Amino acid sequence: MEHTSDGALAATAVSVLAALWFVWTVRHSGPWSRLLPVAGVVLAVVVAALGALAVARAWPDGSVVTGRVVSIYVAALLVHGGLTRLCTGFLAERYRRAVAAAKDADKAGVTTGKSRLHVIPTVVAVSTAIQVGVVANTLAVPSLYLGAAAGLAAALLAWPLGWILRLVTRPRGHRPTAALAHPLTGLLTGATLVATAAWLLLALA
């Protein structure tokens, strides 16, 4: 990493991604478990604010960010976002067709293709990890690749952890693995991202 401002900018960007994941997790959590993602949102916002402050302070010392770099990153972001949207759209297409073909009274009971929908959060989490790698490459912050690898591991671990949690909580309720894996995906991804951002800021201090 050549410039301090670039590390701080990377930390800020990753914190924003973490906040978005925590906000998503709030919608998929129960009344009590919702406290964790809410706390995550607060923490991510604080880290993002500290990162933005660090960027402002270090910006006069130089940065790899130029108009050309921004253009390349925006182009990569659009392509990456488009590919992610195509993947999630493909996973949801069968279910959407089944719902569209069903009668109004039967739409709520449609199960065709519904299992594919459960994979979408994992696909988006993997996409987020790739995006973190893109940020690492764009801002020349090699240590951020570790955060991308950790994010990828978090996305893949959510399902086995959800399965284990379902077995542990089964006497108290027959919740499907997906109902546990979805909030776990958000929590693990958000926690990994905010920890990565905090680690970057501490390394710059």
Short mmCIF file of C-alpha atoms in Angstrom, two decimals:
data_model
loop_
_atom_site.label_atom_id
_atom_site.label_comp_id
_atom_site.label_asym_id
_atom_site.label_seq_id
_atom_site.Cartn_x
_atom_site.Cartn_y
_atom_site.Cartn_z
CA MET A 1 0.00 0.00 0.00
CA GLU A 2 1.58 3.23 -1.17
CA HIS A 3 -0.67 5.80 0.50
CA THR A 4 -2.35 5.91 3.92
CA SER A 5 -5.46 7.48 2.41
CA ASP A 6 -5.99 4.43 0.20
CA GLY A 7 -6.01 2.08 3.18
CA ALA A 8 -8.46 4.35 4.99
CA LEU A 9 -10.64 4.59 1.88
CA ALA A 10 -10.66 0.78 1.60
CA ALA A 11 -11.67 0.50 5.25
CA THR A 12 -14.50 2.98 4.70
CA ALA A 13 -15.81 1.13 1.64
CA VAL A 14 -15.71 -2.24 3.42
CA SER A 15 -17.50 -0.74 6.45
CA VAL A 16 -20.31 0.49 4.22
CA LEU A 17 -20.68 -3.02 2.78
CA ALA A 18 -20.77 -4.40 6.33
CA ALA A 19 -23.50 -1.96 7.32
CA LEU A 20 -25.60 -2.99 4.31
CA TRP A 21 -25.30 -6.65 5.27
CA PHE A 22 -26.26 -5.97 8.88
CA VAL A 23 -29.30 -3.97 7.72
CA TRP A 24 -30.34 -6.89 5.52
CA THR A 25 -29.89 -9.29 8.44
CA VAL A 26 -32.23 -7.25 10.65
CA ARG A 27 -35.09 -8.16 8.27
CA HIS A 28 -34.28 -11.88 8.57
CA SER A 29 -33.82 -12.08 12.34
CA GLY A 30 -36.20 -12.71 15.22
CA PRO A 31 -37.05 -10.12 17.90
CA TRP A 32 -34.19 -11.14 20.20
CA SER A 33 -31.57 -12.12 17.64
CA ARG A 34 -32.19 -8.78 15.93
CA LEU A 35 -30.08 -7.07 18.58
CA LEU A 36 -26.87 -8.46 17.05
CA PRO A 37 -27.29 -7.03 13.53
CA VAL A 38 -28.54 -3.73 14.96
CA ALA A 39 -25.36 -3.51 17.03
CA GLY A 40 -23.44 -4.44 13.88
CA VAL A 41 -25.01 -1.55 11.97
CA VAL A 42 -23.95 0.89 14.70
CA LEU A 43 -20.42 -0.51 14.79
CA ALA A 44 -20.08 -0.45 11.00
CA VAL A 45 -21.27 3.16 10.84
CA VAL A 46 -18.75 4.16 13.53
CA VAL A 47 -15.90 2.42 11.70
CA ALA A 48 -16.98 3.99 8.41
CA ALA A 49 -17.01 7.44 10.02
CA LEU A 50 -13.53 6.88 11.47
CA GLY A 51 -12.36 5.69 8.07
CA ALA A 52 -13.79 8.74 6.32
CA LEU A 53 -12.07 10.98 8.87
CA ALA A 54 -8.78 9.18 8.26
CA VAL A 55 -9.21 9.63 4.51
CA ALA A 56 -9.77 13.37 4.93
CA ARG A 57 -6.67 13.71 7.08
CA ALA A 58 -4.37 11.66 4.85
CA TRP A 59 -5.67 12.75 1.44
CA PRO A 60 -3.14 15.60 0.98
CA ASP A 61 -0.34 13.02 1.20
CA GLY A 62 -1.44 11.42 -2.06
CA SER A 63 -3.57 8.58 -3.39
CA VAL A 64 -3.70 6.10 -6.25
CA VAL A 65 -7.24 7.31 -6.92
CA THR A 66 -7.40 9.20 -10.20
CA GLY A 67 -10.10 9.79 -12.75
CA ARG A 68 -8.86 6.81 -14.74
CA VAL A 69 -8.83 4.53 -11.69
CA VAL A 70 -12.35 5.61 -10.76
CA SER A 71 -13.57 4.95 -14.30
CA ILE A 72 -12.05 1.47 -14.34
CA TYR A 73 -13.51 0.66 -10.93
CA VAL A 74 -16.98 1.89 -11.87
CA ALA A 75 -16.86 -0.21 -15.05
CA ALA A 76 -15.76 -3.27 -13.04
CA LEU A 77 -18.47 -2.58 -10.46
CA LEU A 78 -21.17 -2.40 -13.13
CA VAL A 79 -20.01 -5.63 -14.76
CA HIS A 80 -19.74 -7.36 -11.41
CA GLY A 81 -23.16 -6.12 -10.31
CA GLY A 82 -24.68 -7.21 -13.61
CA LEU A 83 -23.23 -10.72 -13.35
CA THR A 84 -24.48 -11.04 -9.77
CA ARG A 85 -27.93 -9.91 -10.84
CA LEU A 86 -27.95 -12.46 -13.67
CA CYS A 87 -27.02 -15.25 -11.25
CA THR A 88 -29.68 -14.33 -8.71
CA GLY A 89 -32.24 -13.82 -11.46
CA PHE A 90 -31.48 -17.27 -12.84
CA LEU A 91 -31.96 -18.81 -9.39
CA ALA A 92 -35.28 -17.04 -8.89
CA GLU A 93 -36.66 -17.47 -12.41
CA ARG A 94 -38.23 -20.92 -11.95
CA TYR A 95 -40.05 -19.87 -8.79
CA ARG A 96 -41.28 -16.63 -10.35
CA ARG A 97 -42.68 -18.51 -13.35
CA ALA A 98 -44.45 -20.96 -11.05
CA VAL A 99 -45.98 -18.11 -9.05
CA ALA A 100 -47.07 -16.32 -12.21
CA ALA A 101 -48.71 -19.48 -13.53
CA ALA A 102 -50.54 -20.29 -10.28
CA LYS A 103 -53.98 -19.01 -9.43
CA ASP A 104 -54.21 -16.19 -6.92
CA ALA A 105 -55.45 -18.51 -4.18
CA ASP A 106 -52.55 -20.93 -4.78
CA LYS A 107 -49.65 -18.47 -5.10
CA ALA A 108 -48.70 -18.65 -1.41
CA GLY A 109 -48.34 -22.43 -1.61
CA VAL A 110 -46.02 -22.55 -4.63
CA THR A 111 -42.88 -24.58 -3.88
CA THR A 112 -41.50 -25.12 -7.40
CA GLY A 113 -38.03 -23.60 -7.57
CA LYS A 114 -38.34 -22.18 -4.07
CA SER A 115 -35.32 -24.10 -2.78
CA ARG A 116 -33.15 -22.17 -5.23
CA LEU A 117 -34.13 -18.89 -3.58
CA HIS A 118 -32.40 -20.01 -0.39
CA VAL A 119 -29.05 -19.97 -2.19
CA ILE A 120 -29.32 -16.32 -3.25
CA PRO A 121 -27.90 -14.80 -0.01
CA THR A 122 -24.88 -17.10 -0.31
CA VAL A 123 -24.34 -16.07 -3.93
CA VAL A 124 -24.53 -12.38 -2.98
CA ALA A 125 -22.15 -12.95 -0.04
CA VAL A 126 -19.63 -14.63 -2.35
CA SER A 127 -20.10 -11.73 -4.76
CA THR A 128 -19.39 -9.30 -1.91
CA ALA A 129 -16.15 -11.12 -1.10
CA ILE A 130 -15.12 -10.82 -4.75
CA GLN A 131 -15.99 -7.12 -4.62
CA VAL A 132 -13.69 -6.69 -1.63
CA GLY A 133 -10.94 -8.25 -3.72
CA VAL A 134 -11.69 -5.75 -6.49
CA VAL A 135 -11.37 -2.91 -3.97
CA ALA A 136 -8.05 -4.37 -2.80
CA ASN A 137 -6.76 -4.43 -6.37
CA THR A 138 -8.08 -0.97 -7.25
CA LEU A 139 -6.64 0.77 -4.19
CA ALA A 140 -3.48 -1.37 -4.07
CA VAL A 141 -4.16 -2.66 -0.53
CA PRO A 142 -2.80 -6.24 -0.56
CA SER A 143 -3.80 -6.98 3.05
CA LEU A 144 -7.43 -6.54 2.03
CA TYR A 145 -7.22 -9.79 0.07
CA LEU A 146 -7.22 -11.57 3.44
CA GLY A 147 -10.55 -9.89 4.20
CA ALA A 148 -11.90 -11.08 0.85
CA ALA A 149 -10.81 -14.65 1.62
CA ALA A 150 -12.38 -14.43 5.08
CA GLY A 151 -15.62 -13.14 3.54
CA LEU A 152 -15.68 -16.06 1.13
CA ALA A 153 -15.17 -18.51 4.01
CA ALA A 154 -17.96 -16.81 5.99
CA ALA A 155 -20.37 -17.15 3.07
CA LEU A 156 -19.66 -20.86 2.74
CA LEU A 157 -19.70 -21.61 6.48
CA ALA A 158 -23.16 -20.14 7.11
CA TRP A 159 -25.01 -23.22 5.84
CA PRO A 160 -23.17 -25.89 7.88
CA LEU A 161 -23.40 -23.65 10.95
CA GLY A 162 -27.12 -23.18 10.28
CA TRP A 163 -27.54 -26.96 10.06
CA ILE A 164 -25.75 -27.45 13.38
CA LEU A 165 -27.79 -24.71 15.02
CA ARG A 166 -30.99 -26.30 13.74
CA LEU A 167 -30.04 -29.58 15.39
CA VAL A 168 -29.28 -27.82 18.66
CA THR A 169 -32.53 -25.83 18.69
CA ARG A 170 -34.76 -28.55 17.22
CA PRO A 171 -36.48 -29.41 20.54
CA ARG A 172 -37.64 -25.80 20.75
CA GLY A 173 -38.86 -25.43 17.20
CA HIS A 174 -38.67 -27.06 13.80
CA ARG A 175 -37.04 -24.21 11.90
CA PRO A 176 -35.57 -25.12 8.51
CA THR A 177 -31.85 -24.77 7.97
CA ALA A 178 -32.41 -21.89 5.51
CA ALA A 179 -34.22 -19.85 8.18
CA LEU A 180 -31.04 -20.00 10.26
CA ALA A 181 -28.50 -19.88 7.43
CA HIS A 182 -29.86 -16.61 6.02
CA PRO A 183 -29.30 -14.46 9.14
CA LEU A 184 -26.03 -16.31 9.78
CA THR A 185 -24.88 -15.38 6.28
CA GLY A 186 -25.58 -11.73 6.99
CA LEU A 187 -24.05 -11.79 10.47
CA LEU A 188 -20.89 -13.63 9.44
CA THR A 189 -20.39 -11.56 6.30
CA GLY A 190 -21.05 -8.29 8.11
CA ALA A 191 -18.83 -9.22 11.05
CA THR A 192 -16.01 -10.28 8.73
CA LEU A 193 -16.24 -7.04 6.77
CA VAL A 194 -16.36 -4.73 9.78
CA ALA A 195 -13.50 -6.64 11.44
CA THR A 196 -11.46 -6.28 8.24
CA ALA A 197 -12.17 -2.54 8.12
CA ALA A 198 -11.24 -2.07 11.78
CA TRP A 199 -8.07 -4.08 11.27
CA LEU A 200 -7.07 -1.88 8.33
CA LEU A 201 -7.62 1.29 10.36
CA LEU A 202 -5.63 -0.06 13.31
CA ALA A 203 -2.78 -0.97 10.96
CA LEU A 204 -2.74 2.63 9.73
CA ALA A 205 -2.71 4.13 13.22
#
